GROMACS .gro file of C-alpha atoms in nm:
model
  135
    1UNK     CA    1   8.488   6.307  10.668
    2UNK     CA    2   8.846   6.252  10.806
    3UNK     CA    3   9.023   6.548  10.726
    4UNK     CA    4   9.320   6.453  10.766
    5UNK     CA    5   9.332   6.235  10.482
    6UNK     CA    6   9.203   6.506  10.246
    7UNK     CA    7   9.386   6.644  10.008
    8UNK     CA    8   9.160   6.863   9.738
    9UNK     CA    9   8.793   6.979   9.807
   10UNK     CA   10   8.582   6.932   9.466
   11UNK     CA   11   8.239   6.996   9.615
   12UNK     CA   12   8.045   7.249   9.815
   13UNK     CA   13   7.974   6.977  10.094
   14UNK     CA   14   8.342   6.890  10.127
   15UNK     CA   15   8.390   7.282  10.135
   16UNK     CA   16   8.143   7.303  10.414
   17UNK     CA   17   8.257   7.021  10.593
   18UNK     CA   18   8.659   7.120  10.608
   19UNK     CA   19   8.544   7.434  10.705
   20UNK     CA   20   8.352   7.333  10.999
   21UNK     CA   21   8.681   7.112  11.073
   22UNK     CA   22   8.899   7.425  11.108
   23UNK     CA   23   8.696   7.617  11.329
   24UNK     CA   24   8.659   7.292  11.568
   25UNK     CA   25   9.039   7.317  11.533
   26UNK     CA   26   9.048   7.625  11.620
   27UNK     CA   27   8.857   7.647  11.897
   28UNK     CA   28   8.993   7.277  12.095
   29UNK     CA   29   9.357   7.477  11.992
   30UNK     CA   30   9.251   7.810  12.156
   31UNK     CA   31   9.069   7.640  12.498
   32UNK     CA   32   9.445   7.427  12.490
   33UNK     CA   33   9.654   7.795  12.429
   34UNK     CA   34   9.816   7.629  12.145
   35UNK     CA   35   9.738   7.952  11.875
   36UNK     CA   36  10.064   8.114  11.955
   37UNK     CA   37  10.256   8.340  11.766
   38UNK     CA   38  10.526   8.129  11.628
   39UNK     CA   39  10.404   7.836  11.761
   40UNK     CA   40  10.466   7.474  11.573
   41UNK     CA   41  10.251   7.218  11.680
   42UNK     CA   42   9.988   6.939  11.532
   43UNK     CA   43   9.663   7.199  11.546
   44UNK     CA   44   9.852   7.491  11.359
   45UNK     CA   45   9.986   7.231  11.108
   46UNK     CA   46   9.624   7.098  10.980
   47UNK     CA   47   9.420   7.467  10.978
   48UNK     CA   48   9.750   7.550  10.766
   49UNK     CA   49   9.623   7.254  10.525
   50UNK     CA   50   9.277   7.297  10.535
   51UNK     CA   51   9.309   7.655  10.519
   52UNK     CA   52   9.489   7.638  10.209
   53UNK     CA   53   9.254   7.380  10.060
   54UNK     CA   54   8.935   7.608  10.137
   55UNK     CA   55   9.117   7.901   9.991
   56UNK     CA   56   9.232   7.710   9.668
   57UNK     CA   57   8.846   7.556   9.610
   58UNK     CA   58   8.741   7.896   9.671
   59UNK     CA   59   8.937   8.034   9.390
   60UNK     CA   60   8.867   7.748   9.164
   61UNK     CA   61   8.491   7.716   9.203
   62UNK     CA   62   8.352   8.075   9.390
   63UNK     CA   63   8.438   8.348   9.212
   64UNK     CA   64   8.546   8.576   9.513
   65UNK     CA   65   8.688   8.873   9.432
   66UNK     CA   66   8.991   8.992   9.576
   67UNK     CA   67   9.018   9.304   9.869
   68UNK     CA   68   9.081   9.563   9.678
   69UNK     CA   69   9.313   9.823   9.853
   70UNK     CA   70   9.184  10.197   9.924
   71UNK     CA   71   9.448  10.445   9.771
   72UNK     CA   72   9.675  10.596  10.005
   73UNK     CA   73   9.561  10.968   9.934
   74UNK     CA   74   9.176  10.887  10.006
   75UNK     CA   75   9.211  10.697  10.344
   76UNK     CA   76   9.428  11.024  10.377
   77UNK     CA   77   9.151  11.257  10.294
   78UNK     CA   78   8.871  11.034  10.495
   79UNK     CA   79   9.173  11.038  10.781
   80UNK     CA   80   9.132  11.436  10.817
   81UNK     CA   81   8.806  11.489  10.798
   82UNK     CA   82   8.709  11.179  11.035
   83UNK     CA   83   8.968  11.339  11.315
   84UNK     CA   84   8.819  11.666  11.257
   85UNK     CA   85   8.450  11.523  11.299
   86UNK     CA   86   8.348  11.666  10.982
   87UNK     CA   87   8.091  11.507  10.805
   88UNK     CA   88   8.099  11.458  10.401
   89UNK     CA   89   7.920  11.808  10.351
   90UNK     CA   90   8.164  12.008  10.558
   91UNK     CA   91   8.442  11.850  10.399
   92UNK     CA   92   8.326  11.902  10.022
   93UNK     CA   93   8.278  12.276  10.095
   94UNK     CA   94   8.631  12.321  10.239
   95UNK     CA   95   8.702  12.160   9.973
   96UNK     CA   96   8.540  12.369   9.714
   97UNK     CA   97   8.363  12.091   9.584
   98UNK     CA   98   8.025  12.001   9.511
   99UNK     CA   99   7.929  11.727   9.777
  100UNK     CA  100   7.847  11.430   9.517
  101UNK     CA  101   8.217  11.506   9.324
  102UNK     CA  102   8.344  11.467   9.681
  103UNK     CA  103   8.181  11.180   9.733
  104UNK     CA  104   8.238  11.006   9.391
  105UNK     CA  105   8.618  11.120   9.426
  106UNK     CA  106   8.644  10.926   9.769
  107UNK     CA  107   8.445  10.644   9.613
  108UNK     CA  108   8.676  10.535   9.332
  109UNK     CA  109   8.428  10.711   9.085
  110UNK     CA  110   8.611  11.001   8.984
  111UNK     CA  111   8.942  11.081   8.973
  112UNK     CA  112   9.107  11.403   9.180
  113UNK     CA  113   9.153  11.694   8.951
  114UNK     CA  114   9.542  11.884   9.004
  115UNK     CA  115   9.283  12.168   9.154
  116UNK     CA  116   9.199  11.942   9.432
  117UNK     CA  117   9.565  11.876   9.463
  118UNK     CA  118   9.695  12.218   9.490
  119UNK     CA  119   9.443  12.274   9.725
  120UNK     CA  120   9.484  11.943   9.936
  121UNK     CA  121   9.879  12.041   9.921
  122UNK     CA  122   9.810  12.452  10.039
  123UNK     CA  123   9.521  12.470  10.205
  124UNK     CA  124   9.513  12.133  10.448
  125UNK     CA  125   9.891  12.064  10.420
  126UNK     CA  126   9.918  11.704  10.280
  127UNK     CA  127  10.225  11.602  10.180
  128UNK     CA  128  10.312  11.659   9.812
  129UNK     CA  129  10.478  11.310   9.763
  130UNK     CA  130  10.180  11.099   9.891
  131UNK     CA  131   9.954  11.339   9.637
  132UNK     CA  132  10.183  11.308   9.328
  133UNK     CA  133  10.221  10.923   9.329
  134UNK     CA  134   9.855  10.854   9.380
  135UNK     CA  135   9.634  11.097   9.178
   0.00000   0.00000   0.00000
């Protein structure tokens, strides 16, 4: 398939195919040091367009979900504890929590009660501003 010439991928196999394209691309670009920051030249200019073509098949035809974004206040909480090497037990019971609300809260499956707040705020110190805007 000459890529070049392409300009919208209907099928699986031309999805294959243009990706296999880009990572040649990529690679002859990279041995040549043409992947730059900033730089303009023929290779950056085609993985832009086949890049773009993957991505748009892949939201017409794959049904990927998008990244969804961990709130601010959990990475936060996971921060802490991970510096402190505290494992999800240890953290719950400084906490005051039951170790499966812990882990539910810093899942996405339950939300954190103003309790946890007040304590995240006095006890551990987190700022009040990243608390209020996301609990």
């Amino acid at each position: 398939m000459a890529t070049k010439n392409i300009n919208c991928i209907t099928t699986r196999e031309q999805y294959d195919e243009v990706r296999a394209r880009v990572n040649e691309l990529i690679n002859e670009a990279t041995a040549k040091g043409l992947l730059e920051p900033d730089a303009d030249n023929e290779y950056i200019r085609e993985i832009g367009k086949l890049a773009k073509l993957t991505a748009e098949y892949e939201d017409n035809y794959m049904n990927i979900l998008p990244l969804k974004a961990k709130n601010p206040l959990i990475k936060a909480i996971e921060d802490y504890f991970y510096s402190r090497n505290m494992k999800q037990k240890e953290a719950a019971d400084v906490l005051g929590i039951n170790e499966s609300v812990f882990s539910q809260i810093m899942n996405g499956k339950r939300k954190i009660t103003m309790n946890l707040a007040k304590k995240l705020y006095t006890d551990l110190n987190f700022n009040a501003d990243l608390i209020l805007q996301n609990i």
